[in-house]
Coordinates of C-alpha atoms and ligand atoms in Angstrom, one line a residue:
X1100 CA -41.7 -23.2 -13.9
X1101 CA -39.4 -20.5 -15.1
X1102 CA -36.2 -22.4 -14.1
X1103 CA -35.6 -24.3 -17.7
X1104 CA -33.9 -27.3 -17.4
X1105 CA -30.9 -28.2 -19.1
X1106 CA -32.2 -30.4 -22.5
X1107 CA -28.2 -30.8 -23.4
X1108 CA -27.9 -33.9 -25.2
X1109 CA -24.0 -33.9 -24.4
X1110 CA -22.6 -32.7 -28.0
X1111 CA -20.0 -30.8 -27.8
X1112 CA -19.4 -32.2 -24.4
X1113 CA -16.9 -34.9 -23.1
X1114 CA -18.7 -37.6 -22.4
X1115 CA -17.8 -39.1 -19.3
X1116 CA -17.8 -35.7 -18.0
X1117 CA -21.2 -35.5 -18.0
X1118 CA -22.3 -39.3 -17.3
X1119 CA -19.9 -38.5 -14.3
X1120 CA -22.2 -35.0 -13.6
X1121 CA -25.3 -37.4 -13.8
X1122 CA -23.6 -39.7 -11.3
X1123 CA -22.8 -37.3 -9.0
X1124 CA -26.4 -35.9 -9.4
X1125 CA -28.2 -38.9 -9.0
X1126 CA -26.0 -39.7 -5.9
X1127 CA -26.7 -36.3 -4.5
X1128 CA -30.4 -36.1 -5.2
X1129 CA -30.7 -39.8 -3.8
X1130 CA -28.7 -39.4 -0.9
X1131 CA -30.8 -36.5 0.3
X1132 CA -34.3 -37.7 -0.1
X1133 CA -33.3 -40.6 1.2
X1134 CA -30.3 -42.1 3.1
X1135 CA -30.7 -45.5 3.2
X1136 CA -30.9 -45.9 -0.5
X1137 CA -27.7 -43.7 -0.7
X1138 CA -25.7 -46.2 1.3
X1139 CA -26.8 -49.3 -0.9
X1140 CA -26.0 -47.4 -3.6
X1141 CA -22.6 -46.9 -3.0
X1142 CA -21.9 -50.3 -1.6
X1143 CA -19.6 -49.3 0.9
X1144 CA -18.3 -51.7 3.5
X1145 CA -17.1 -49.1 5.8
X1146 CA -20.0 -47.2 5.9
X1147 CA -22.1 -48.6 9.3
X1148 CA -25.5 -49.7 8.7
X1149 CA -27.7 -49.4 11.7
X1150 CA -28.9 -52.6 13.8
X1151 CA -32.4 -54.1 12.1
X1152 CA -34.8 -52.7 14.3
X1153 CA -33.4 -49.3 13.6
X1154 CA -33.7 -49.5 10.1
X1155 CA -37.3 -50.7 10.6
X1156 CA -38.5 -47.9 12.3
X1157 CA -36.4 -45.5 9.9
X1158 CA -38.3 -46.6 7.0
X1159 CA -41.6 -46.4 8.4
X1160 CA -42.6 -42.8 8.5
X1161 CA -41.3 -43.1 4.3
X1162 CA -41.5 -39.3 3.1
X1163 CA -38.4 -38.2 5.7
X1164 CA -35.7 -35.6 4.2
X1165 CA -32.5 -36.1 5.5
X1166 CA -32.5 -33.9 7.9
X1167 CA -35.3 -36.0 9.5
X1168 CA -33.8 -38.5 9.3
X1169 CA -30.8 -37.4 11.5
X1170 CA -33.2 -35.6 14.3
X1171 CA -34.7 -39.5 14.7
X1172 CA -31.0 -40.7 15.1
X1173 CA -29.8 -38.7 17.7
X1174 CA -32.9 -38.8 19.6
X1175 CA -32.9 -42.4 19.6
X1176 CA -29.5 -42.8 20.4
X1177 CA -29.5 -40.2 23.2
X1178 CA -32.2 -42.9 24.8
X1179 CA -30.3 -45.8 24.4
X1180 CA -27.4 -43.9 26.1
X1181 CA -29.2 -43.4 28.9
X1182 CA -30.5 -46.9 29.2
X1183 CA -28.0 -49.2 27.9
X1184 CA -23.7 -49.1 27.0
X1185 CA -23.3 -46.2 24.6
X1186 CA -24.9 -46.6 21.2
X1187 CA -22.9 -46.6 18.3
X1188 CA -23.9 -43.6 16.6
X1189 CA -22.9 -42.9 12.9
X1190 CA -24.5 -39.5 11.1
X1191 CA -25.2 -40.2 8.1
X1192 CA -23.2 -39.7 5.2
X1193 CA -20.3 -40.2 7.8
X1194 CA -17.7 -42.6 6.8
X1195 CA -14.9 -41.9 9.7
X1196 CA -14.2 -39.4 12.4
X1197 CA -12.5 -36.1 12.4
X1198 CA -8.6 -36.0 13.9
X1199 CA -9.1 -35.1 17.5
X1200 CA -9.3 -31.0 18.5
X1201 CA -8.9 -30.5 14.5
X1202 CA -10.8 -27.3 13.5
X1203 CA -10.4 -27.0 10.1
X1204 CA -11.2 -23.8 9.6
X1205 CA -8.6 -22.8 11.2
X1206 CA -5.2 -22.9 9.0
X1207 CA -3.4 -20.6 5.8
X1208 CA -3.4 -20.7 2.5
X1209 CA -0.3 -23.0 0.5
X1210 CA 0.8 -22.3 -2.9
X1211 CA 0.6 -25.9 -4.5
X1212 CA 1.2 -25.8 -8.4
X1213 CA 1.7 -29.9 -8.0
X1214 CA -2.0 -30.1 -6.2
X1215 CA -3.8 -27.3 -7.4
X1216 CA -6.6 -27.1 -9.1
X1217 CA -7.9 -30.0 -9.3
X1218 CA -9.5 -29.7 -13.0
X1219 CA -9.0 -26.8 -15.4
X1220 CA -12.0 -24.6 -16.4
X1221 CA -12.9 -25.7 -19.9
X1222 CA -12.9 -29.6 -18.5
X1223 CA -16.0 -28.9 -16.7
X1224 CA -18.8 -27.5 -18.4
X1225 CA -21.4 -26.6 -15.8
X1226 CA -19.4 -23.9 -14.5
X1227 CA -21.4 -20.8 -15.1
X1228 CA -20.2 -18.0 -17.2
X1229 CA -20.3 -15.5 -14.2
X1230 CA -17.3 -17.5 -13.3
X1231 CA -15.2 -18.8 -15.9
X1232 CA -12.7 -16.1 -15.6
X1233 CA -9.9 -17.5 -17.9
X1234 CA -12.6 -17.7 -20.5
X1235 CA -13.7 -14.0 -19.3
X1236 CA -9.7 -12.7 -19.8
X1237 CA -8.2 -13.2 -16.2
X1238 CA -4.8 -12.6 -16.8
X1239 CA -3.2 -14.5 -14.3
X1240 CA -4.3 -17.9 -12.8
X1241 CA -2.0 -18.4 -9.2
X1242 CA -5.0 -17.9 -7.9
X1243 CA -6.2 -21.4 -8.7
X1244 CA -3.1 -23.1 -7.2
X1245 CA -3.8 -22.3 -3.6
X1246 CA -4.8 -25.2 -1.5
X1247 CA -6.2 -24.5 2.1
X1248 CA -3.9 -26.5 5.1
X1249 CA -5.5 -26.7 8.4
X1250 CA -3.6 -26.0 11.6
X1251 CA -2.5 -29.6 12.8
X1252 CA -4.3 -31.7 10.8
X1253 CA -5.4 -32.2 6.7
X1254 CA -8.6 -31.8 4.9
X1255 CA -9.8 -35.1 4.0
X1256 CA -8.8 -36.5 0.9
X1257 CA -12.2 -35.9 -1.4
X1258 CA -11.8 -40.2 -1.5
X1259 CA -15.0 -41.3 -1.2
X1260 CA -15.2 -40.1 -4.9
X1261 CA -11.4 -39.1 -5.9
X1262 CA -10.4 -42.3 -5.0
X1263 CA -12.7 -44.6 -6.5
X1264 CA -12.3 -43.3 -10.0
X1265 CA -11.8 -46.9 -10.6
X1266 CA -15.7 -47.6 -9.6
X1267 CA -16.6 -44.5 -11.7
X1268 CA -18.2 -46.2 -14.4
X1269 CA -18.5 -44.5 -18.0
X1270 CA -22.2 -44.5 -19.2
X1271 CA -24.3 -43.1 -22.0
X1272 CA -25.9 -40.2 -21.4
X1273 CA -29.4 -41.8 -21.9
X1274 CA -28.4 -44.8 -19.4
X1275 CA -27.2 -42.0 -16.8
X1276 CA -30.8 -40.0 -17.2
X1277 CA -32.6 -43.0 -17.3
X1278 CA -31.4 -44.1 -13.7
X1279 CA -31.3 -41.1 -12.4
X1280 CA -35.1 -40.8 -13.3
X1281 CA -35.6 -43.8 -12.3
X1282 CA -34.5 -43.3 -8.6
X1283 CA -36.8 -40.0 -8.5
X1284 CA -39.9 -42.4 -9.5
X1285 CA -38.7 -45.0 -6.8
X1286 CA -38.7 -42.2 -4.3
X1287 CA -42.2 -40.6 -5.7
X1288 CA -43.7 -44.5 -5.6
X1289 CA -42.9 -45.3 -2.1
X1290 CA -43.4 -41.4 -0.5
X1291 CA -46.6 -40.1 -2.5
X1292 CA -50.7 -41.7 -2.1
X1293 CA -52.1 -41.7 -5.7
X1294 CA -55.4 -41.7 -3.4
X1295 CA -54.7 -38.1 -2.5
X1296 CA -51.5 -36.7 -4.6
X1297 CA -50.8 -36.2 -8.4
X1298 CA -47.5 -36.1 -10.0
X1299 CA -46.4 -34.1 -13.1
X1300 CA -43.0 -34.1 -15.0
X1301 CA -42.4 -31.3 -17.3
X1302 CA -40.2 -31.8 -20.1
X1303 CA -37.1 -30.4 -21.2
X1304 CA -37.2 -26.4 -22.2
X1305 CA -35.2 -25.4 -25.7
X1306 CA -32.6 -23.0 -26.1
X1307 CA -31.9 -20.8 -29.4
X1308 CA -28.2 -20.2 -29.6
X1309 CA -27.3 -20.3 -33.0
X1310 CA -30.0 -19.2 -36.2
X1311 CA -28.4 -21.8 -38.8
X1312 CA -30.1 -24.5 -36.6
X1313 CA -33.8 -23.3 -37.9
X1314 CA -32.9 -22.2 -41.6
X1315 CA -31.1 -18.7 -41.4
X1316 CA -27.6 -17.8 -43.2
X1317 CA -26.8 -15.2 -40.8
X1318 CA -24.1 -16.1 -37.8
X1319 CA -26.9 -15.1 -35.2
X1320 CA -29.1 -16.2 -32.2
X1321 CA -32.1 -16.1 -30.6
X1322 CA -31.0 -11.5 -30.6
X1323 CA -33.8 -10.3 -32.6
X1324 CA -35.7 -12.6 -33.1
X1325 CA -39.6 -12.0 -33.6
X1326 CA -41.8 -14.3 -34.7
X1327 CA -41.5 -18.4 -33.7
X1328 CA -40.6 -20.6 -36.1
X1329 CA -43.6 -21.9 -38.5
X1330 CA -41.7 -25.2 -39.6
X1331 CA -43.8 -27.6 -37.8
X1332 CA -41.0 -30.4 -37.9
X1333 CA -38.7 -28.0 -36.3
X1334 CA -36.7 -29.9 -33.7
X1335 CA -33.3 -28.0 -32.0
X1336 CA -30.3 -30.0 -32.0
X1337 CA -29.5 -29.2 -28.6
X1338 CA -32.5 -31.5 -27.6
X1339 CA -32.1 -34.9 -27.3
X1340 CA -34.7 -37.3 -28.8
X1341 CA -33.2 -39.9 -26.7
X1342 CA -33.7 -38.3 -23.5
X1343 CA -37.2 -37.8 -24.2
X1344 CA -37.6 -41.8 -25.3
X1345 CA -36.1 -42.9 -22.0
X1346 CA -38.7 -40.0 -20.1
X1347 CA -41.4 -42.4 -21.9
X1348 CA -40.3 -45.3 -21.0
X1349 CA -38.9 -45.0 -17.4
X1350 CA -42.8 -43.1 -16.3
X1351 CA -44.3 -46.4 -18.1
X1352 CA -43.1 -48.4 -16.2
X1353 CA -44.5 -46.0 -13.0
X1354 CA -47.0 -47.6 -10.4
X1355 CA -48.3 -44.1 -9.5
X1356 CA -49.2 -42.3 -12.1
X1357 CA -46.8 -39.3 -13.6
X1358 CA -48.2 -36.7 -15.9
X1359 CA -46.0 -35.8 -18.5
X1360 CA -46.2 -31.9 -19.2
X1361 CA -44.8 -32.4 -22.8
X1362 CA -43.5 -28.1 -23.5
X1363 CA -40.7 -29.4 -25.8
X1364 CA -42.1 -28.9 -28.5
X1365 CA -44.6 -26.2 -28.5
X1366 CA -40.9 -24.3 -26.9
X1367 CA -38.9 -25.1 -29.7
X1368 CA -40.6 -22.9 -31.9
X1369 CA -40.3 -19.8 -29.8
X1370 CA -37.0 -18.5 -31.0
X1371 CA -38.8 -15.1 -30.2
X1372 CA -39.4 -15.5 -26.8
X1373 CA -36.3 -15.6 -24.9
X1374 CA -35.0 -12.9 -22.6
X1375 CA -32.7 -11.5 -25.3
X1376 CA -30.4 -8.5 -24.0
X1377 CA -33.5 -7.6 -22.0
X1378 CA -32.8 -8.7 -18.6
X1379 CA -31.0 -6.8 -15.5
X1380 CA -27.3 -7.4 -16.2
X1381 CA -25.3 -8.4 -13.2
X1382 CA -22.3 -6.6 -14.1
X1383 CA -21.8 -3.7 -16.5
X1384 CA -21.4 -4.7 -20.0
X1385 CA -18.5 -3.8 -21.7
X1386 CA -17.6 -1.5 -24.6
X1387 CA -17.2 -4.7 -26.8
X1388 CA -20.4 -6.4 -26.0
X1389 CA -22.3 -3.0 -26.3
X1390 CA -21.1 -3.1 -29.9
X1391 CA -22.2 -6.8 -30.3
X1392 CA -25.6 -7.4 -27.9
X1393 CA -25.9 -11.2 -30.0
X1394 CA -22.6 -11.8 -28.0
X1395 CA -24.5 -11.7 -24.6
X1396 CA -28.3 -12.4 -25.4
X1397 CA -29.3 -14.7 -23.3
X1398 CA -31.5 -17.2 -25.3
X1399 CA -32.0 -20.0 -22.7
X1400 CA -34.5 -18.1 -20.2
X1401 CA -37.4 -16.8 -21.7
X1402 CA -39.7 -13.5 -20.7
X1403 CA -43.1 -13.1 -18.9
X1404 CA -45.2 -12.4 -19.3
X1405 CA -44.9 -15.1 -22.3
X1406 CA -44.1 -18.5 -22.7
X1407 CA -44.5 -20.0 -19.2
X1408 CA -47.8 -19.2 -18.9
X1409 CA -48.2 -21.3 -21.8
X1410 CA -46.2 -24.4 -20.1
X1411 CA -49.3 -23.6 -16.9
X1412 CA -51.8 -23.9 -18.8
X1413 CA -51.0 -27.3 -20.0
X1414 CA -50.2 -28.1 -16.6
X1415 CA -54.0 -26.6 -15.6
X1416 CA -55.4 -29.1 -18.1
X1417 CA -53.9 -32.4 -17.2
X1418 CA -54.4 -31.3 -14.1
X1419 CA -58.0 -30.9 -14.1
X1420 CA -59.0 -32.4 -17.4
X1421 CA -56.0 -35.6 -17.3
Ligands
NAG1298 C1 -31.7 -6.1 -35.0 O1 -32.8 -5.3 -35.4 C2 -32.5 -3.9 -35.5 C3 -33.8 -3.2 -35.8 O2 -34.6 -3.9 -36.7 C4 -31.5 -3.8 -36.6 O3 -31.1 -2.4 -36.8 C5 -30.2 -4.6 -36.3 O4 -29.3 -4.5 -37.4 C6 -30.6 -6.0 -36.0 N1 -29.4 -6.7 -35.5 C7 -29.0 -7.9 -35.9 C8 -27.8 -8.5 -35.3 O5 -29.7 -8.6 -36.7
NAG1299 C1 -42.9 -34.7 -26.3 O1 -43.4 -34.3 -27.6 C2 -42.5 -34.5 -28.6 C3 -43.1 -34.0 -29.9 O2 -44.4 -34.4 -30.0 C4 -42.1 -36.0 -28.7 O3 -41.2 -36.2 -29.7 C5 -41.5 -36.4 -27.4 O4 -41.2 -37.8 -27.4 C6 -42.5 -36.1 -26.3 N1 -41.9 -36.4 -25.0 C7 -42.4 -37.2 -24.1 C8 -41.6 -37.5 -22.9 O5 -43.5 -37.7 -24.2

């Protein structure tokens, strides 16, 4: 419950960059809870499907991780070797074979201007801060151009994405939530009893980054800031209305029930409750940023004790009082 989750509504951002984040989310997130939606999804002739009866049993026992998935595989596959001509035997996620004695570890690095990298760091914007070096003063950048070259063979080209930009298609962000939500309550309605379990969403949590947003002149953030906001209508910008429409309408729609845990709010007015400067810093601050703490405040995570216990106990009442 301390983790916030990211309530970006994509201002700012480019927006196929993050429709294509979502994309790869939702793929990822599928894909792991559950493989055979993952290879549906993706309509991909040359990925194998298993016989019938194989996919039968698969589905059965429904709330298998991947990894559960891929133990029952090679087990069964290991039978019908012994019984029958070898089985076919495709891991998942798989879509071809690796080059014969290939070990690609195994290789040196190749200066590649022409190949290298494959995006620049202020295209992508979940890269975080620890690591945007160019944005942090890195002098030089070679150190971006070098692509890894296995002994005797090549990495695979990344084509089961890289390729099929063509299929990548551009979406609005609200869309791209909506589906991936969507898959996560297809996945809860076939895995979880609503004899026996209970299912809660909590909503986005706020950030504070700049103090115009709730009223003030100054150029500041969420540094020094100590008492929440009293304007009862107060609503950040960098939460999206529309995300929280299409969280309504998508757990609607739900055949086992979801409990929304509805923080948004109640956060948004706790411009006082963030972490601030006051948090174990990773690496030593500079002379600079010593000068200016507002430039590194960190207004997205918030202190306990303090507001999370807060987002509990609204969970301890739908919980026990829904
Ligand atoms: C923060 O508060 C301290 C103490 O009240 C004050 O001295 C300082 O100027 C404030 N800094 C900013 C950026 O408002
Ligand atoms: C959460 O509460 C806010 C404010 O009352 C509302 O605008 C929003 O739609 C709610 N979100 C959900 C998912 O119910």
């Amino acid at each position: 419950m301390g983790k916030p989750q990211h309530g970006g509504n994509g201002r700012g951002r480019s927006p196929f960059l993050t429709s294509y984040a979502l994309t790869l989310a939702f793929i990822t997130f599928v894909s792991v809870l559950y493989f055979k939606d993952f290879s549906s999804t993706l309509h991909q002739p040359f990925l194998h499907r298993p016989p019938r009866h194989h996919r039968r049993q698969i589905s059965r026992p429904r709330n298998h991780l991947l990894v559960g998935v891929s133990d029952f595989w090679i087990e069964k596959a290991g039978k019908e070797q012994a019984t029958a001509e070898p089985a076919e035997v495709q891991l998942p996620f798989a879509v071809g074979a690796a080059p014969a004695g290939c070990d690609v570890g195994q290789g040196e690095w190749v200066y590649d201007e022409a190949a290298r990298p494959w995006y620049q760091e202020e295209e992508c914007p979940y890269i975080q801060p620890q690591l945007t070096c160019q944005a942090h003063g890195r002098p030089d950048k070679a150190y971006q151009h070098w692509r890894w070259q296995p002994r005797g063979c090549s990495l695979p080209r990344q084509n089961s994405f890289e390729d099929k930009n063509k299929d990548i298609i551009e979406m609005e962000t609200e869309e791209a939530y909506g589906m991936v939500l969507g898959a996560v309550l297809k996945w809860v309605e076939s895995n979880m009893d609503p004899k026996n379990s209970r299912v809660f969403f909590v909503t986005m949590s706020p950030t504070h980054t700049r103090s115009k947003d709730w009223g003030e002149d100054t150029d500041g953030n969420c540094y020094n800031q100590t008492t929440p906001i009293k304007d009862l209508s107060y609503w950040g910008p960098g939460t999206s209305k529309g995300l929280m429409r299409v969280i309504g309408e998508v757990f609607s729609t739900s055949k086992m029930p979801v409990g929304v845990v509805n923080i948004t709010q109640l956060s948004e007015y706790r411009k006082d409750a963030h972490t601030q400067i006051y948090k174990k810093q990773w690496n030593p601050l500079t002379p600079e940023q010593i000068a200016n703490p507002k430039s590194y405040a960190d207004c997205t995570h918030w202190c306990l004790p303090g507001l999370q216990d807060t987002w509990n106990e609204l969970l301890y009442s739908k919980l026990f009082f829904p």
